[in-house]
Amino acid sequence: METPGRLMLLDAASMYFRAFHGVPDSVVAPDGAPIGAVRGFLDAVTRMLTDHPASDMVACFDADWRPDWRVALVPEYKAHRVDVEQGPDAEEVPDALAPQVPVIEAVLDAVGIARVGVEEFEADDVIATLAHASMMPVDIVTGDRDLFQLVEDSRPTTVVYIGKGFAK
């Protein structure tokens, strides 16, 4: 059965951070490397496609998680997430999560899910642009409440909010 045209936009960082914190540390690769975020992220993508079938999917990434132009406008923008030991532009990312992100990216590439990130912009900006430009209905999968502002009465855009967990 052919799925009618529908675009699913994944807020990748929101999803893999949530997966990292939601999957036990005991989920590891045969060599002992942590893979809980990878497993949780892929389980979530599978669940989303099962519950919200889409003909097209794009995983949106932060090419710049704290763009300079936003910090110039709002100096305290995401200041609570800066890893001061690494520098003023370094995001605080758990040590066990950092090596899992390239694995997530590689798996997305392997299964043919497009990945998009734009220099000097966050995934939210990419999601907003793609949702606005889409000629088909859009489902935005995120744990970020800010993206609710993309819902419009004039276009079929849905936010699949995973802030209370993928199952809810």
JSON list of C-alpha atoms in Angstrom, two decimals:
[
{"chain": "A", "resi": 1, "resn": "MET", "atom": "CA", "xyz": [0.00, 0.00, 0.00]},
{"chain": "A", "resi": 2, "resn": "GLU", "atom": "CA", "xyz": [1.45, 3.35, -1.04]},
{"chain": "A", "resi": 3, "resn": "THR", "atom": "CA", "xyz": [1.68, 6.00, 1.68]},
{"chain": "A", "resi": 4, "resn": "PRO", "atom": "CA", "xyz": [0.26, 9.33, 0.52]},
{"chain": "A", "resi": 5, "resn": "GLY", "atom": "CA", "xyz": [2.80, 12.15, 0.40]},
{"chain": "A", "resi": 6, "resn": "ARG", "atom": "CA", "xyz": [3.72, 13.12, 3.94]},
{"chain": "A", "resi": 7, "resn": "LEU", "atom": "CA", "xyz": [6.98, 14.56, 5.24]},
{"chain": "A", "resi": 8, "resn": "MET", "atom": "CA", "xyz": [8.39, 13.62, 8.65]},
{"chain": "A", "resi": 9, "resn": "LEU", "atom": "CA", "xyz": [11.02, 15.96, 10.08]},
{"chain": "A", "resi": 10, "resn": "LEU", "atom": "CA", "xyz": [13.09, 14.59, 12.95]},
{"chain": "A", "resi": 11, "resn": "ASP", "atom": "CA", "xyz": [14.63, 16.94, 15.49]},
{"chain": "A", "resi": 12, "resn": "ALA", "atom": "CA", "xyz": [17.63, 14.62, 15.67]},
{"chain": "A", "resi": 13, "resn": "ALA", "atom": "CA", "xyz": [19.49, 16.15, 18.62]},
{"chain": "A", "resi": 14, "resn": "SER", "atom": "CA", "xyz": [16.33, 16.34, 20.69]},
{"chain": "A", "resi": 15, "resn": "MET", "atom": "CA", "xyz": [15.67, 12.70, 19.92]},
{"chain": "A", "resi": 16, "resn": "TYR", "atom": "CA", "xyz": [19.15, 11.33, 20.56]},
{"chain": "A", "resi": 17, "resn": "PHE", "atom": "CA", "xyz": [19.59, 13.28, 23.81]},
{"chain": "A", "resi": 18, "resn": "ARG", "atom": "CA", "xyz": [16.23, 11.91, 24.97]},
{"chain": "A", "resi": 19, "resn": "ALA", "atom": "CA", "xyz": [17.21, 8.40, 23.87]},
{"chain": "A", "resi": 20, "resn": "PHE", "atom": "CA", "xyz": [20.57, 8.68, 25.64]},
{"chain": "A", "resi": 21, "resn": "HIS", "atom": "CA", "xyz": [18.89, 9.56, 28.94]},
{"chain": "A", "resi": 22, "resn": "GLY", "atom": "CA", "xyz": [16.07, 7.05, 28.47]},
{"chain": "A", "resi": 23, "resn": "VAL", "atom": "CA", "xyz": [17.99, 3.88, 27.63]},
{"chain": "A", "resi": 24, "resn": "PRO", "atom": "CA", "xyz": [19.97, 2.10, 30.37]},
{"chain": "A", "resi": 25, "resn": "ASP", "atom": "CA", "xyz": [23.78, 2.36, 30.37]},
{"chain": "A", "resi": 26, "resn": "SER", "atom": "CA", "xyz": [23.84, -1.42, 30.18]},
{"chain": "A", "resi": 27, "resn": "VAL", "atom": "CA", "xyz": [22.96, -1.28, 26.47]},
{"chain": "A", "resi": 28, "resn": "VAL", "atom": "CA", "xyz": [26.39, -1.67, 24.90]},
{"chain": "A", "resi": 29, "resn": "ALA", "atom": "CA", "xyz": [28.02, -3.02, 21.74]},
{"chain": "A", "resi": 30, "resn": "PRO", "atom": "CA", "xyz": [29.90, -6.34, 21.87]},
{"chain": "A", "resi": 31, "resn": "ASP", "atom": "CA", "xyz": [33.11, -4.39, 22.47]},
{"chain": "A", "resi": 32, "resn": "GLY", "atom": "CA", "xyz": [31.53, -2.63, 25.47]},
{"chain": "A", "resi": 33, "resn": "ALA", "atom": "CA", "xyz": [31.03, 0.74, 23.73]},
{"chain": "A", "resi": 34, "resn": "PRO", "atom": "CA", "xyz": [27.85, 2.55, 24.78]},
{"chain": "A", "resi": 35, "resn": "ILE", "atom": "CA", "xyz": [25.09, 2.39, 22.15]},
{"chain": "A", "resi": 36, "resn": "GLY", "atom": "CA", "xyz": [21.97, 3.22, 24.16]},
{"chain": "A", "resi": 37, "resn": "ALA", "atom": "CA", "xyz": [21.39, 6.50, 22.32]},
{"chain": "A", "resi": 38, "resn": "VAL", "atom": "CA", "xyz": [21.77, 4.73, 18.97]},
{"chain": "A", "resi": 39, "resn": "ARG", "atom": "CA", "xyz": [19.33, 2.00, 19.97]},
{"chain": "A", "resi": 40, "resn": "GLY", "atom": "CA", "xyz": [16.83, 4.40, 21.49]},
{"chain": "A", "resi": 41, "resn": "PHE", "atom": "CA", "xyz": [17.01, 6.79, 18.53]},
{"chain": "A", "resi": 42, "resn": "LEU", "atom": "CA", "xyz": [16.46, 4.01, 15.99]},
{"chain": "A", "resi": 43, "resn": "ASP", "atom": "CA", "xyz": [13.65, 2.49, 18.05]},
{"chain": "A", "resi": 44, "resn": "ALA", "atom": "CA", "xyz": [12.01, 5.94, 18.12]},
{"chain": "A", "resi": 45, "resn": "VAL", "atom": "CA", "xyz": [12.34, 6.40, 14.35]},
{"chain": "A", "resi": 46, "resn": "THR", "atom": "CA", "xyz": [10.79, 2.97, 13.81]},
{"chain": "A", "resi": 47, "resn": "ARG", "atom": "CA", "xyz": [7.97, 3.77, 16.20]},
{"chain": "A", "resi": 48, "resn": "MET", "atom": "CA", "xyz": [7.31, 7.12, 14.54]},
{"chain": "A", "resi": 49, "resn": "LEU", "atom": "CA", "xyz": [7.13, 5.55, 11.08]},
{"chain": "A", "resi": 50, "resn": "THR", "atom": "CA", "xyz": [4.81, 2.84, 12.38]},
{"chain": "A", "resi": 51, "resn": "ASP", "atom": "CA", "xyz": [2.48, 5.27, 14.16]},
{"chain": "A", "resi": 52, "resn": "HIS", "atom": "CA", "xyz": [2.77, 8.15, 11.65]},
{"chain": "A", "resi": 53, "resn": "PRO", "atom": "CA", "xyz": [3.54, 6.71, 8.19]},
{"chain": "A", "resi": 54, "resn": "ALA", "atom": "CA", "xyz": [5.44, 9.13, 5.97]},
{"chain": "A", "resi": 55, "resn": "SER", "atom": "CA", "xyz": [6.59, 9.00, 2.38]},
{"chain": "A", "resi": 56, "resn": "ASP", "atom": "CA", "xyz": [9.60, 11.20, 3.09]},
{"chain": "A", "resi": 57, "resn": "MET", "atom": "CA", "xyz": [11.80, 11.68, 6.14]},
{"chain": "A", "resi": 58, "resn": "VAL", "atom": "CA", "xyz": [14.57, 14.11, 6.99]},
{"chain": "A", "resi": 59, "resn": "ALA", "atom": "CA", "xyz": [16.72, 14.03, 10.13]},
{"chain": "A", "resi": 60, "resn": "CYS", "atom": "CA", "xyz": [17.53, 17.65, 10.99]},
{"chain": "A", "resi": 61, "resn": "PHE", "atom": "CA", "xyz": [20.76, 18.35, 12.87]},
{"chain": "A", "resi": 62, "resn": "ASP", "atom": "CA", "xyz": [22.29, 21.35, 14.58]},
{"chain": "A", "resi": 63, "resn": "ALA", "atom": "CA", "xyz": [25.16, 22.48, 12.35]},
{"chain": "A", "resi": 64, "resn": "ASP", "atom": "CA", "xyz": [25.57, 25.21, 14.96]},
{"chain": "A", "resi": 65, "resn": "TRP", "atom": "CA", "xyz": [23.85, 24.55, 18.27]},
{"chain": "A", "resi": 66, "resn": "ARG", "atom": "CA", "xyz": [24.36, 28.14, 19.54]},
{"chain": "A", "resi": 67, "resn": "PRO", "atom": "CA", "xyz": [24.70, 30.46, 16.53]},
{"chain": "A", "resi": 68, "resn": "ASP", "atom": "CA", "xyz": [26.77, 33.60, 17.07]},
{"chain": "A", "resi": 69, "resn": "TRP", "atom": "CA", "xyz": [24.04, 35.78, 15.61]},
{"chain": "A", "resi": 70, "resn": "ARG", "atom": "CA", "xyz": [21.57, 34.50, 18.25]},
{"chain": "A", "resi": 71, "resn": "VAL", "atom": "CA", "xyz": [24.05, 35.04, 21.06]},
{"chain": "A", "resi": 72, "resn": "ALA", "atom": "CA", "xyz": [24.60, 38.60, 19.77]},
{"chain": "A", "resi": 73, "resn": "LEU", "atom": "CA", "xyz": [20.84, 39.17, 20.05]},
{"chain": "A", "resi": 74, "resn": "VAL", "atom": "CA", "xyz": [20.43, 37.33, 23.37]},
{"chain": "A", "resi": 75, "resn": "PRO", "atom": "CA", "xyz": [23.80, 36.94, 25.16]},
{"chain": "A", "resi": 76, "resn": "GLU", "atom": "CA", "xyz": [22.49, 34.35, 27.63]},
{"chain": "A", "resi": 77, "resn": "TYR", "atom": "CA", "xyz": [21.12, 32.15, 24.81]},
{"chain": "A", "resi": 78, "resn": "LYS", "atom": "CA", "xyz": [21.74, 28.53, 25.89]},
{"chain": "A", "resi": 79, "resn": "ALA", "atom": "CA", "xyz": [24.45, 29.73, 28.28]},
{"chain": "A", "resi": 80, "resn": "HIS", "atom": "CA", "xyz": [23.29, 27.08, 30.77]},
{"chain": "A", "resi": 81, "resn": "ARG", "atom": "CA", "xyz": [24.41, 24.38, 28.29]},
{"chain": "A", "resi": 82, "resn": "VAL", "atom": "CA", "xyz": [27.92, 25.67, 27.62]},
{"chain": "A", "resi": 83, "resn": "ASP", "atom": "CA", "xyz": [30.80, 23.42, 28.67]},
{"chain": "A", "resi": 84, "resn": "VAL", "atom": "CA", "xyz": [33.00, 26.14, 30.19]},
{"chain": "A", "resi": 85, "resn": "GLU", "atom": "CA", "xyz": [35.99, 23.80, 30.37]},
{"chain": "A", "resi": 86, "resn": "GLN", "atom": "CA", "xyz": [35.85, 23.31, 26.59]},
{"chain": "A", "resi": 87, "resn": "GLY", "atom": "CA", "xyz": [35.25, 26.98, 25.69]},
{"chain": "A", "resi": 88, "resn": "PRO", "atom": "CA", "xyz": [32.44, 29.50, 25.16]},
{"chain": "A", "resi": 89, "resn": "ASP", "atom": "CA", "xyz": [31.05, 27.72, 22.09]},
{"chain": "A", "resi": 90, "resn": "ALA", "atom": "CA", "xyz": [31.31, 24.12, 23.32]},
{"chain": "A", "resi": 91, "resn": "GLU", "atom": "CA", "xyz": [28.05, 22.34, 24.05]},
{"chain": "A", "resi": 92, "resn": "GLU", "atom": "CA", "xyz": [27.85, 20.26, 27.19]},
{"chain": "A", "resi": 93, "resn": "VAL", "atom": "CA", "xyz": [27.46, 16.71, 25.85]},
{"chain": "A", "resi": 94, "resn": "PRO", "atom": "CA", "xyz": [27.84, 13.61, 28.04]},
{"chain": "A", "resi": 95, "resn": "ASP", "atom": "CA", "xyz": [31.09, 11.74, 27.30]},
{"chain": "A", "resi": 96, "resn": "ALA", "atom": "CA", "xyz": [29.22, 8.53, 26.52]},
{"chain": "A", "resi": 97, "resn": "LEU", "atom": "CA", "xyz": [26.90, 10.29, 24.03]},
{"chain": "A", "resi": 98, "resn": "ALA", "atom": "CA", "xyz": [29.48, 12.09, 21.87]},
{"chain": "A", "resi": 99, "resn": "PRO", "atom": "CA", "xyz": [30.84, 8.96, 20.10]},
{"chain": "A", "resi": 100, "resn": "GLN", "atom": "CA", "xyz": [27.30, 7.71, 19.43]},
{"chain": "A", "resi": 101, "resn": "VAL", "atom": "CA", "xyz": [26.27, 10.68, 17.28]},
{"chain": "A", "resi": 102, "resn": "PRO", "atom": "CA", "xyz": [28.49, 9.69, 14.30]},
{"chain": "A", "resi": 103, "resn": "VAL", "atom": "CA", "xyz": [27.08, 6.16, 14.57]},
{"chain": "A", "resi": 104, "resn": "ILE", "atom": "CA", "xyz": [23.53, 7.54, 14.39]},
{"chain": "A", "resi": 105, "resn": "GLU", "atom": "CA", "xyz": [24.52, 9.62, 11.36]},
{"chain": "A", "resi": 106, "resn": "ALA", "atom": "CA", "xyz": [26.11, 6.58, 9.66]},
{"chain": "A", "resi": 107, "resn": "VAL", "atom": "CA", "xyz": [23.03, 4.44, 10.26]},
{"chain": "A", "resi": 108, "resn": "LEU", "atom": "CA", "xyz": [20.75, 7.15, 8.85]},
{"chain": "A", "resi": 109, "resn": "ASP", "atom": "CA", "xyz": [22.97, 7.30, 5.76]},
{"chain": "A", "resi": 110, "resn": "ALA", "atom": "CA", "xyz": [22.97, 3.51, 5.45]},
{"chain": "A", "resi": 111, "resn": "VAL", "atom": "CA", "xyz": [19.18, 3.27, 5.50]},
{"chain": "A", "resi": 112, "resn": "GLY", "atom": "CA", "xyz": [18.70, 6.24, 3.18]},
{"chain": "A", "resi": 113, "resn": "ILE", "atom": "CA", "xyz": [17.25, 8.80, 5.58]},
{"chain": "A", "resi": 114, "resn": "ALA", "atom": "CA", "xyz": [18.38, 12.27, 4.56]},
{"chain": "A", "resi": 115, "resn": "ARG", "atom": "CA", "xyz": [20.37, 14.32, 7.07]},
{"chain": "A", "resi": 116, "resn": "VAL", "atom": "CA", "xyz": [20.30, 18.11, 6.90]},
{"chain": "A", "resi": 117, "resn": "GLY", "atom": "CA", "xyz": [22.19, 20.72, 8.88]},
{"chain": "A", "resi": 118, "resn": "VAL", "atom": "CA", "xyz": [22.98, 24.27, 7.80]},
{"chain": "A", "resi": 119, "resn": "GLU", "atom": "CA", "xyz": [26.04, 26.21, 8.96]},
{"chain": "A", "resi": 120, "resn": "GLU", "atom": "CA", "xyz": [25.21, 28.94, 11.49]},
{"chain": "A", "resi": 121, "resn": "PHE", "atom": "CA", "xyz": [21.74, 27.50, 12.14]},
{"chain": "A", "resi": 122, "resn": "GLU", "atom": "CA", "xyz": [20.12, 25.08, 14.53]},
{"chain": "A", "resi": 123, "resn": "ALA", "atom": "CA", "xyz": [17.95, 22.10, 13.64]},
{"chain": "A", "resi": 124, "resn": "ASP", "atom": "CA", "xyz": [14.89, 24.13, 14.69]},
{"chain": "A", "resi": 125, "resn": "ASP", "atom": "CA", "xyz": [15.66, 26.63, 11.92]},
{"chain": "A", "resi": 126, "resn": "VAL", "atom": "CA", "xyz": [16.07, 23.85, 9.37]},
{"chain": "A", "resi": 127, "resn": "ILE", "atom": "CA", "xyz": [12.83, 22.22, 10.50]},
{"chain": "A", "resi": 128, "resn": "ALA", "atom": "CA", "xyz": [10.93, 25.51, 10.27]},
{"chain": "A", "resi": 129, "resn": "THR", "atom": "CA", "xyz": [12.26, 26.18, 6.77]},
{"chain": "A", "resi": 130, "resn": "LEU", "atom": "CA", "xyz": [11.49, 22.68, 5.47]},
{"chain": "A", "resi": 131, "resn": "ALA", "atom": "CA", "xyz": [8.03, 22.63, 7.07]},
{"chain": "A", "resi": 132, "resn": "HIS", "atom": "CA", "xyz": [7.14, 26.01, 5.60]},
{"chain": "A", "resi": 133, "resn": "ALA", "atom": "CA", "xyz": [8.42, 25.07, 2.12]},
{"chain": "A", "resi": 134, "resn": "SER", "atom": "CA", "xyz": [6.77, 21.64, 2.03]},
{"chain": "A", "resi": 135, "resn": "MET", "atom": "CA", "xyz": [3.94, 21.11, -0.39]},
{"chain": "A", "resi": 136, "resn": "MET", "atom": "CA", "xyz": [2.78, 18.04, 1.54]},
{"chain": "A", "resi": 137, "resn": "PRO", "atom": "CA", "xyz": [1.55, 17.52, 5.11]},
{"chain": "A", "resi": 138, "resn": "VAL", "atom": "CA", "xyz": [4.34, 17.60, 7.71]},
{"chain": "A", "resi": 139, "resn": "ASP", "atom": "CA", "xyz": [4.90, 15.76, 11.00]},
{"chain": "A", "resi": 140, "resn": "ILE", "atom": "CA", "xyz": [7.61, 17.27, 13.21]},
{"chain": "A", "resi": 141, "resn": "VAL", "atom": "CA", "xyz": [9.02, 14.84, 15.78]},
{"chain": "A", "resi": 142, "resn": "THR", "atom": "CA", "xyz": [10.59, 16.70, 18.70]},
{"chain": "A", "resi": 143, "resn": "GLY", "atom": "CA", "xyz": [10.84, 17.07, 22.43]},
{"chain": "A", "resi": 144, "resn": "ASP", "atom": "CA", "xyz": [11.17, 20.85, 22.01]},
{"chain": "A", "resi": 145, "resn": "ARG", "atom": "CA", "xyz": [8.04, 22.85, 22.81]},
{"chain": "A", "resi": 146, "resn": "ASP", "atom": "CA", "xyz": [9.35, 25.80, 20.77]},
{"chain": "A", "resi": 147, "resn": "LEU", "atom": "CA", "xyz": [8.40, 23.96, 17.60]},
{"chain": "A", "resi": 148, "resn": "PHE", "atom": "CA", "xyz": [4.68, 24.14, 18.41]},
{"chain": "A", "resi": 149, "resn": "GLN", "atom": "CA", "xyz": [4.82, 27.63, 16.89]},
{"chain": "A", "resi": 150, "resn": "LEU", "atom": "CA", "xyz": [5.10, 25.94, 13.46]},
{"chain": "A", "resi": 151, "resn": "VAL", "atom": "CA", "xyz": [1.55, 24.62, 13.64]},
{"chain": "A", "resi": 152, "resn": "GLU", "atom": "CA", "xyz": [-0.71, 26.73, 11.42]},
{"chain": "A", "resi": 153, "resn": "ASP", "atom": "CA", "xyz": [-4.40, 26.48, 10.67]},
{"chain": "A", "resi": 154, "resn": "SER", "atom": "CA", "xyz": [-3.71, 27.10, 6.99]},
{"chain": "A", "resi": 155, "resn": "ARG", "atom": "CA", "xyz": [-1.34, 24.14, 6.45]},
{"chain": "A", "resi": 156, "resn": "PRO", "atom": "CA", "xyz": [-1.33, 20.52, 7.61]},
{"chain": "A", "resi": 157, "resn": "THR", "atom": "CA", "xyz": [1.58, 20.58, 10.08]},
{"chain": "A", "resi": 158, "resn": "THR", "atom": "CA", "xyz": [1.59, 18.38, 13.16]},
{"chain": "A", "resi": 159, "resn": "VAL", "atom": "CA", "xyz": [4.05, 18.33, 16.05]},
{"chain": "A", "resi": 160, "resn": "VAL", "atom": "CA", "xyz": [4.54, 14.84, 17.42]},
{"chain": "A", "resi": 161, "resn": "TYR", "atom": "CA", "xyz": [5.71, 15.86, 20.88]},
{"chain": "A", "resi": 162, "resn": "ILE", "atom": "CA", "xyz": [7.92, 13.27, 22.55]},
{"chain": "A", "resi": 163, "resn": "GLY", "atom": "CA", "xyz": [8.66, 15.35, 25.64]},
{"chain": "A", "resi": 164, "resn": "LYS", "atom": "CA", "xyz": [6.90, 12.82, 27.85]},
{"chain": "A", "resi": 165, "resn": "GLY", "atom": "CA", "xyz": [8.51, 9.84, 26.16]},
{"chain": "A", "resi": 166, "resn": "PHE", "atom": "CA", "xyz": [8.09, 8.09, 22.83]},
{"chain": "A", "resi": 167, "resn": "ALA", "atom": "CA", "xyz": [5.36, 5.80, 24.11]},
{"chain": "A", "resi": 168, "resn": "LYS", "atom": "CA", "xyz": [3.17, 8.73, 25.19]}
]
